[in-house]
Coordinates of C-alpha atoms and ligand atoms in Angstrom, one line a residue:
M117 CA -25.3 10.7 -29.7
D118 CA -23.0 13.2 -27.9
G119 CA -21.2 10.5 -25.9
E120 CA -17.9 11.4 -27.4
S121 CA -18.2 15.1 -26.9
W122 CA -18.9 15.0 -23.1
I123 CA -16.1 12.6 -22.6
G124 CA -13.7 14.8 -24.6
A125 CA -14.8 17.8 -22.4
E126 CA -14.2 15.8 -19.2
L127 CA -10.7 14.9 -20.4
D128 CA -9.9 18.5 -21.4
R129 CA -11.0 19.6 -17.9
L130 CA -8.7 17.1 -16.3
H131 CA -5.9 18.1 -18.6
R132 CA -6.3 21.8 -17.8
A133 CA -6.2 21.1 -14.1
G134 CA -2.9 19.1 -14.5
R135 CA -4.8 16.0 -13.4
R136 CA -5.0 14.0 -16.6
R137 CA -3.1 10.7 -16.3
F138 CA -1.4 8.7 -19.0
L139 CA 0.0 5.3 -19.0
R140 CA 3.7 4.7 -19.4
T141 CA 5.0 1.5 -20.7
V142 CA 7.6 -0.6 -18.8
M143 CA 9.5 -2.7 -21.3
S144 CA 11.7 -4.7 -18.8
A145 CA 11.5 -6.5 -15.5
P146 CA 10.6 -4.2 -12.6
T147 CA 14.0 -3.7 -11.0
G148 CA 15.8 -0.5 -9.8
R149 CA 16.5 0.4 -13.5
V150 CA 13.8 -0.2 -16.1
V151 CA 13.2 0.5 -19.7
L152 CA 10.4 3.0 -19.7
D153 CA 8.9 3.9 -23.1
G154 CA 12.0 2.7 -24.7
R155 CA 14.5 4.4 -22.5
E156 CA 16.5 3.1 -19.5
V157 CA 15.7 5.1 -16.3
I158 CA 16.3 4.7 -12.6
T159 CA 13.0 3.9 -10.9
L160 CA 12.3 5.6 -7.6
G161 CA 8.7 4.6 -7.5
S162 CA 8.5 0.8 -7.3
N163 CA 6.6 -1.1 -4.6
N164 CA 8.8 -4.1 -5.3
Y165 CA 10.8 -2.9 -2.3
L166 CA 12.9 -6.0 -1.8
G167 CA 13.3 -6.9 -5.5
L168 CA 11.5 -10.2 -4.9
S169 CA 9.6 -10.2 -8.2
T170 CA 12.8 -11.1 -10.0
H171 CA 14.4 -13.3 -7.3
P172 CA 15.6 -16.6 -8.9
K173 CA 13.9 -18.7 -6.2
V174 CA 10.6 -16.9 -6.7
I175 CA 10.8 -17.2 -10.5
E176 CA 11.6 -20.9 -10.2
A177 CA 8.6 -21.6 -7.9
A178 CA 6.3 -19.8 -10.3
A179 CA 7.7 -21.7 -13.3
N180 CA 7.3 -25.0 -11.6
A181 CA 3.7 -24.2 -10.6
V182 CA 2.8 -23.4 -14.2
Q183 CA 4.2 -26.8 -15.3
V184 CA 2.1 -28.6 -12.8
Y185 CA -1.1 -26.6 -12.6
G186 CA -1.3 -24.5 -15.7
T187 CA -2.0 -20.8 -15.9
G188 CA -5.4 -20.2 -14.5
A189 CA -7.6 -21.0 -11.5
S190 CA -10.7 -22.0 -13.5
G191 CA -13.2 -20.5 -11.0
S192 CA -13.9 -18.7 -7.7
R193 CA -12.4 -20.4 -4.7
L194 CA -15.8 -21.6 -3.3
L195 CA -16.4 -23.4 -6.6
T196 CA -13.5 -24.9 -8.6
G197 CA -10.7 -22.4 -8.0
N198 CA -9.3 -23.3 -4.6
C199 CA -5.9 -24.7 -5.8
Q200 CA -4.1 -26.6 -3.0
L201 CA -1.2 -24.0 -3.2
Y202 CA -3.5 -21.7 -1.2
T203 CA -3.2 -23.9 1.8
N204 CA 0.5 -23.6 2.1
L205 CA 0.4 -19.8 1.4
E206 CA -2.3 -19.1 3.9
A207 CA -0.6 -21.1 6.6
K208 CA 2.6 -19.2 6.0
I209 CA 0.9 -15.8 6.2
A210 CA -0.9 -16.8 9.4
E211 CA 2.4 -17.9 10.9
V212 CA 4.3 -14.7 9.9
K213 CA 1.4 -12.7 11.3
G214 CA 1.1 -14.7 14.5
A215 CA -2.5 -15.2 13.6
E216 CA -4.7 -18.3 13.8
A217 CA -5.6 -18.2 10.1
A218 CA -5.4 -16.1 7.0
L219 CA -7.5 -15.8 3.8
V220 CA -6.0 -14.8 0.4
F221 CA -8.0 -12.6 -1.9
S222 CA -7.1 -11.9 -5.5
S223 CA -5.7 -8.4 -4.7
G224 CA -5.3 -6.1 -1.8
Y225 CA -8.0 -3.9 -3.2
L226 CA -10.4 -6.8 -3.3
A227 CA -9.5 -7.7 0.3
N228 CA -10.4 -4.3 1.6
I229 CA -13.6 -3.9 -0.4
G230 CA -14.6 -7.4 0.7
A231 CA -13.6 -7.5 4.3
I232 CA -14.7 -4.1 5.5
P233 CA -18.4 -4.5 4.5
A234 CA -18.3 -8.0 5.9
L235 CA -17.1 -6.7 9.3
A236 CA -19.2 -3.5 9.6
R237 CA -22.9 -3.6 8.6
D238 CA -25.9 -1.4 9.3
E239 CA -26.1 -0.2 12.9
D240 CA -22.3 -0.3 13.0
L241 CA -19.7 2.5 12.9
I242 CA -16.4 2.6 11.0
L243 CA -13.7 5.1 12.1
S244 CA -11.3 5.7 9.3
D245 CA -8.1 7.7 9.1
A246 CA -8.3 10.7 6.8
L247 CA -5.4 9.5 4.7
N248 CA -6.4 5.9 4.3
H249 CA -5.8 4.2 1.0
A250 CA -8.6 4.4 -1.7
S251 CA -9.4 0.7 -1.3
I252 CA -10.3 1.3 2.4
I253 CA -12.4 4.3 1.4
D254 CA -14.2 2.2 -1.2
G255 CA -14.7 -0.6 1.4
C256 CA -16.3 1.9 3.7
R257 CA -18.5 3.1 0.9
L258 CA -19.7 -0.4 0.1
S259 CA -20.4 -1.1 3.7
K260 CA -23.8 -0.3 5.1
A261 CA -22.2 1.0 8.3
K262 CA -21.8 4.7 9.1
T263 CA -18.3 6.0 8.4
Q264 CA -16.6 8.8 10.3
I265 CA -13.2 10.1 9.3
Y266 CA -10.8 11.0 12.0
R267 CA -8.0 13.5 11.4
H268 CA -4.8 11.9 10.2
R269 CA -3.1 10.0 13.0
D270 CA -5.0 12.1 15.5
I271 CA -5.6 10.0 18.6
D272 CA -7.5 12.7 20.4
H273 CA -10.0 13.0 17.5
L274 CA -10.4 9.3 17.4
K275 CA -11.0 9.2 21.1
F276 CA -13.6 11.9 20.8
L277 CA -15.5 10.0 18.1
L278 CA -15.3 6.8 20.0
S279 CA -16.7 8.5 23.1
Q280 CA -19.7 9.5 21.1
S281 CA -20.3 6.1 19.6
A282 CA -22.3 4.3 22.3
T283 CA -25.4 4.1 20.1
F284 CA -23.8 1.9 17.5
R285 CA -23.9 -1.8 17.8
R286 CA -20.2 -2.4 16.9
R287 CA -17.2 -0.2 16.1
L288 CA -14.4 -0.8 13.6
I289 CA -11.3 1.3 13.5
V290 CA -9.4 1.0 10.2
T291 CA -6.0 2.5 9.4
D292 CA -3.1 2.1 7.0
G293 CA 0.0 0.7 8.9
V294 CA 2.4 2.8 6.7
F295 CA 0.5 5.5 4.9
S296 CA 1.1 4.9 1.2
M297 CA 1.5 8.5 0.1
D298 CA 3.0 10.0 3.3
G299 CA 5.4 7.3 4.4
N300 CA 4.6 7.7 8.1
I301 CA 3.5 5.0 10.5
A302 CA 0.1 4.8 12.2
P303 CA 0.2 5.1 16.1
L304 CA -1.0 1.6 16.5
P305 CA -0.4 1.1 20.2
E306 CA -2.5 4.1 21.0
I307 CA -5.2 3.1 18.6
Y308 CA -5.3 -0.4 20.1
G309 CA -5.5 1.1 23.6
L310 CA -8.5 3.1 22.6
A311 CA -10.1 0.1 20.9
E312 CA -9.8 -1.9 24.1
R313 CA -11.3 0.9 26.1
F314 CA -14.2 1.5 23.8
N315 CA -14.7 -2.1 22.7
A316 CA -13.9 -1.5 19.0
M317 CA -12.3 -3.8 16.4
V318 CA -9.0 -2.7 14.8
M319 CA -8.0 -3.5 11.3
V320 CA -4.6 -2.4 10.0
D321 CA -3.7 -2.4 6.3
E322 CA -0.1 -3.6 6.1
A323 CA 0.3 -3.1 2.3
H324 CA 3.5 -1.1 2.6
S325 CA 4.8 -2.6 5.9
F326 CA 4.6 -6.3 5.3
G327 CA 8.2 -7.4 4.4
V328 CA 9.5 -4.1 5.5
L329 CA 8.8 -3.3 9.1
G330 CA 9.3 -5.5 12.2
K331 CA 12.1 -7.8 13.1
T332 CA 11.0 -10.5 10.7
G333 CA 9.2 -8.3 8.2
G334 CA 5.8 -9.0 9.8
G335 CA 4.7 -5.4 9.5
T336 CA 3.5 -2.6 11.7
V337 CA 2.0 -5.0 14.2
E338 CA 5.3 -6.6 14.7
H339 CA 7.1 -3.3 14.6
F340 CA 5.2 -2.2 17.7
G341 CA 5.3 -5.7 19.4
L342 CA 1.5 -6.1 19.2
E343 CA 1.5 -9.7 18.0
N344 CA -1.1 -11.9 19.6
R345 CA -3.4 -9.0 20.2
D346 CA -6.9 -8.9 18.7
I347 CA -5.9 -6.9 15.5
I348 CA -7.1 -7.8 12.1
Q349 CA -4.1 -7.6 9.7
M350 CA -4.9 -7.0 6.1
G351 CA -2.2 -6.6 3.5
T352 CA -1.0 -7.4 0.0
L353 CA 1.4 -9.7 -1.7
S354 CA 1.9 -7.2 -4.5
K355 CA 4.4 -4.9 -2.8
A356 CA 7.4 -6.1 -0.9
I357 CA 6.3 -9.7 -1.7
G358 CA 6.6 -8.8 -5.4
G359 CA 3.6 -10.6 -6.8
L360 CA -0.2 -10.2 -6.5
G361 CA -2.9 -11.1 -4.0
G362 CA -4.4 -9.6 -0.8
Y363 CA -4.9 -11.2 2.5
V364 CA -6.6 -10.9 5.8
A365 CA -5.1 -12.6 8.9
G366 CA -6.9 -13.0 12.2
G367 CA -9.0 -15.5 14.2
R368 CA -10.4 -18.7 12.6
M369 CA -14.0 -17.4 13.1
L370 CA -13.1 -14.2 11.3
I371 CA -11.8 -16.1 8.4
G372 CA -14.9 -18.3 8.4
L373 CA -17.1 -15.1 8.3
L374 CA -15.1 -13.6 5.4
I375 CA -15.4 -16.8 3.3
N376 CA -19.2 -16.5 3.7
R377 CA -19.6 -12.7 3.6
A378 CA -16.9 -11.0 1.6
R379 CA -18.4 -10.6 -1.8
S380 CA -15.1 -9.8 -3.6
F381 CA -13.9 -13.2 -2.3
I382 CA -17.0 -15.1 -3.3
F383 CA -17.6 -13.6 -6.7
S384 CA -14.1 -13.3 -8.2
T385 CA -11.8 -16.0 -9.7
G386 CA -9.0 -17.4 -7.6
L387 CA -5.4 -16.4 -8.3
P388 CA -3.3 -18.3 -10.9
P389 CA -1.3 -21.1 -9.3
A390 CA 2.0 -19.5 -10.3
T391 CA 1.1 -16.4 -8.4
L392 CA 0.4 -18.5 -5.3
A393 CA 3.7 -20.4 -5.6
A394 CA 5.6 -17.2 -6.2
A395 CA 4.1 -15.5 -3.1
S396 CA 5.0 -18.5 -0.9
A397 CA 8.5 -18.6 -2.2
A398 CA 8.9 -14.8 -1.8
I399 CA 7.7 -14.9 1.8
D400 CA 10.3 -17.6 2.5
V401 CA 13.1 -15.5 0.9
M402 CA 11.9 -12.4 2.8
R403 CA 12.0 -14.2 6.1
S404 CA 15.3 -16.0 5.5
T405 CA 17.1 -12.9 4.1
P406 CA 17.0 -10.1 6.7
E407 CA 19.9 -8.7 4.7
L408 CA 17.3 -7.4 2.2
R409 CA 15.6 -5.3 4.8
R410 CA 18.9 -4.0 6.1
R411 CA 19.9 -3.0 2.5
L412 CA 16.5 -1.3 2.0
F413 CA 16.9 0.8 5.1
S414 CA 20.5 1.7 4.4
N415 CA 19.4 2.8 0.9
I416 CA 16.7 4.9 2.4
R417 CA 19.2 6.6 4.7
Q418 CA 21.6 7.2 1.9
L419 CA 19.0 8.8 -0.4
A420 CA 17.2 10.8 2.3
T421 CA 20.5 12.2 3.6
A422 CA 21.7 13.2 0.1
M423 CA 18.4 14.7 -0.7
S424 CA 18.4 16.8 2.5
E425 CA 21.9 18.0 1.7
A426 CA 20.8 19.0 -1.7
G427 CA 17.9 21.1 -0.2
F428 CA 15.1 18.7 -0.8
R429 CA 13.1 18.0 2.4
C430 CA 10.9 15.0 2.4
L431 CA 7.7 14.9 4.4
S432 CA 8.8 11.8 6.2
T433 CA 11.9 9.6 6.2
E434 CA 10.6 7.0 8.6
T435 CA 10.1 4.3 6.0
Q436 CA 10.9 3.3 2.4
I437 CA 8.5 6.0 1.1
L438 CA 10.0 9.5 0.9
P439 CA 7.3 12.0 -0.2
L440 CA 8.6 15.2 -1.7
I441 CA 5.8 17.7 -1.5
L442 CA 5.8 20.1 -4.5
G443 CA 2.4 21.8 -4.3
S444 CA 0.1 22.2 -7.3
A445 CA -0.7 19.4 -9.7
K446 CA 1.0 21.3 -12.5
T447 CA 4.3 22.0 -10.6
T448 CA 4.4 18.3 -9.5
A449 CA 3.9 17.0 -13.0
K450 CA 6.5 19.5 -14.4
F451 CA 9.1 18.5 -11.9
A452 CA 8.5 14.8 -12.5
D453 CA 8.9 15.4 -16.3
M454 CA 12.2 17.2 -15.7
L455 CA 13.5 14.4 -13.5
L456 CA 12.5 11.9 -16.2
D457 CA 14.5 14.0 -18.8
H458 CA 17.4 13.5 -16.4
G459 CA 16.8 9.7 -16.3
V460 CA 14.9 9.2 -13.1
Y461 CA 11.3 8.1 -12.8
A462 CA 9.6 9.1 -9.6
P463 CA 5.8 9.1 -9.9
A464 CA 3.9 12.4 -9.6
I465 CA 1.0 12.0 -7.2
R466 CA -1.7 14.6 -7.6
P467 CA -5.2 15.1 -6.3
P468 CA -7.6 13.3 -5.9
T469 CA -5.0 10.7 -4.7
V470 CA -3.7 13.3 -2.2
P471 CA -5.3 16.5 -0.9
E472 CA -5.4 19.6 -3.1
G473 CA -2.2 21.6 -3.0
T474 CA -0.1 18.7 -1.7
G475 CA 1.0 17.2 -5.1
R476 CA 4.2 15.3 -4.5
L477 CA 6.7 12.9 -5.9
R478 CA 6.3 9.6 -4.1
I479 CA 9.9 8.5 -4.0
S480 CA 10.5 5.0 -2.9
V481 CA 13.7 3.0 -2.6
M482 CA 14.5 -0.6 -3.3
A483 CA 16.9 -3.0 -1.5
T484 CA 18.4 -3.7 -4.9
H485 CA 19.3 -0.1 -5.8
T486 CA 23.1 0.2 -6.0
T487 CA 25.0 3.2 -4.5
A488 CA 25.7 4.2 -8.2
D489 CA 21.9 4.2 -8.8
L490 CA 21.3 6.4 -5.8
N491 CA 24.1 8.8 -6.7
A492 CA 22.8 9.1 -10.2
A493 CA 19.3 9.8 -8.8
I494 CA 20.7 12.6 -6.6
D495 CA 22.5 14.2 -9.7
A496 CA 19.2 14.1 -11.5
F497 CA 17.4 15.9 -8.6
N498 CA 20.1 18.6 -8.6
A499 CA 19.9 19.0 -12.3
A500 CA 16.2 19.3 -12.3
H501 CA 16.3 21.7 -9.4
L502 CA 18.7 24.0 -11.3
T503 CA 16.6 23.9 -14.6
D504 CA 13.6 25.2 -12.8
S505 CA 12.8 27.8 -10.3
C506 CA 10.6 25.3 -8.6
Q507 CA 11.3 25.3 -4.9
S508 CA 11.5 22.3 -2.8
S509 CA 9.1 22.4 0.1
S510 CA 10.2 22.7 3.7
S511 CA 6.9 21.4 5.1
Ligands
PLP762 C1 -1.6 -1.0 -2.9 C2 -2.5 -0.9 -1.7 C3 -3.7 -1.6 -1.6 C4 -4.2 -2.5 -2.7 O1 -3.4 -3.6 -2.9 P1 -3.3 -4.3 -4.3 O2 -2.8 -5.7 -4.0 O3 -2.4 -3.5 -5.2 O4 -4.7 -4.3 -4.9 C5 -4.4 -1.6 -0.4 N1 -4.0 -0.8 0.6 C6 -2.9 0.0 0.5 C7 -2.5 0.9 1.7 C8 -2.1 0.0 -0.6 O5 -1.0 0.7 -0.7

């Protein structure tokens, strides 16, 4: 058996290319400062943007649900696992989204790999942004539809592909709302305009926009005032909502179809009751505390301004995601290690997650970071900058 030797060779190859990944261990709650591998550091990479995963009301709701319902769902939702807490959560998501109905999956990844193949089948065409999240890419791969990739946020390219699509039965355009590694926002009004003109469905992944963008935290759709349009809103409860679970919000018929066709919904166990209760409570807190969103955005401005003054130019400063492009996988990993030496954890994102040569730190800010946290982070950036000849990018 040479199983071990080829696996070792694969890992060596990843290592030499600066692409091998290792797990770090978080030994505290996921707040703005965490104990990482035994050492306290400032986290600039959390998706828990509003700090809701440690909010007292959210914790209380989860703890109560454990007392009443126990720890597990006991089955898939179509069999024994459809805990009544789903009803409240789905009604709440539908309301926030201005949609008729919503369906909760066990994660955002499962929502995408289930919904996309249910919506687009053989004879159909999927048009997908070049920088869409891996779960969208995998959803397209699992679908029997043909997939064409349009250049990132390139409306002319999308229009061209739609103009050539008459032979397909149905068309589905799918895009991240906020791009997870670039932090910029999809041109949803233009996409929706094209969809109407070429009779295509639109699905937007609100993973990084739900709870963040829009007057009430509804996401990209609300940000652009596109509520009540025919847009399928997918998202996750694992980022600004601070828990776990994916969702799709849209028309009642759409939800009926997903219950019957989305394999990741049908063949996977329902979420634990505590997770459902926590998500409902977190959405309530998110909606009733606009102050959290204001703090998030003032923290973004503070960090982005200080970084720019220190000579670090982020790819985008539109959202809570501030990508600092560093180039090769090795340079990126090295800069991230130096920052960590100076007490700041910002995840190094390397290919294949992002295109070759665009390795980056994916810096993200939380509403709960204090001014002192952000100042300490800037000091660490400056110190790491000086230790190394590594140049910040101006692209
Ligand atoms: C994180 C993420 C997902 C997956 O959501 P999970 O709940 O973590 O499985 C899907 N799409 C995008 C854009 C994401 O960033």
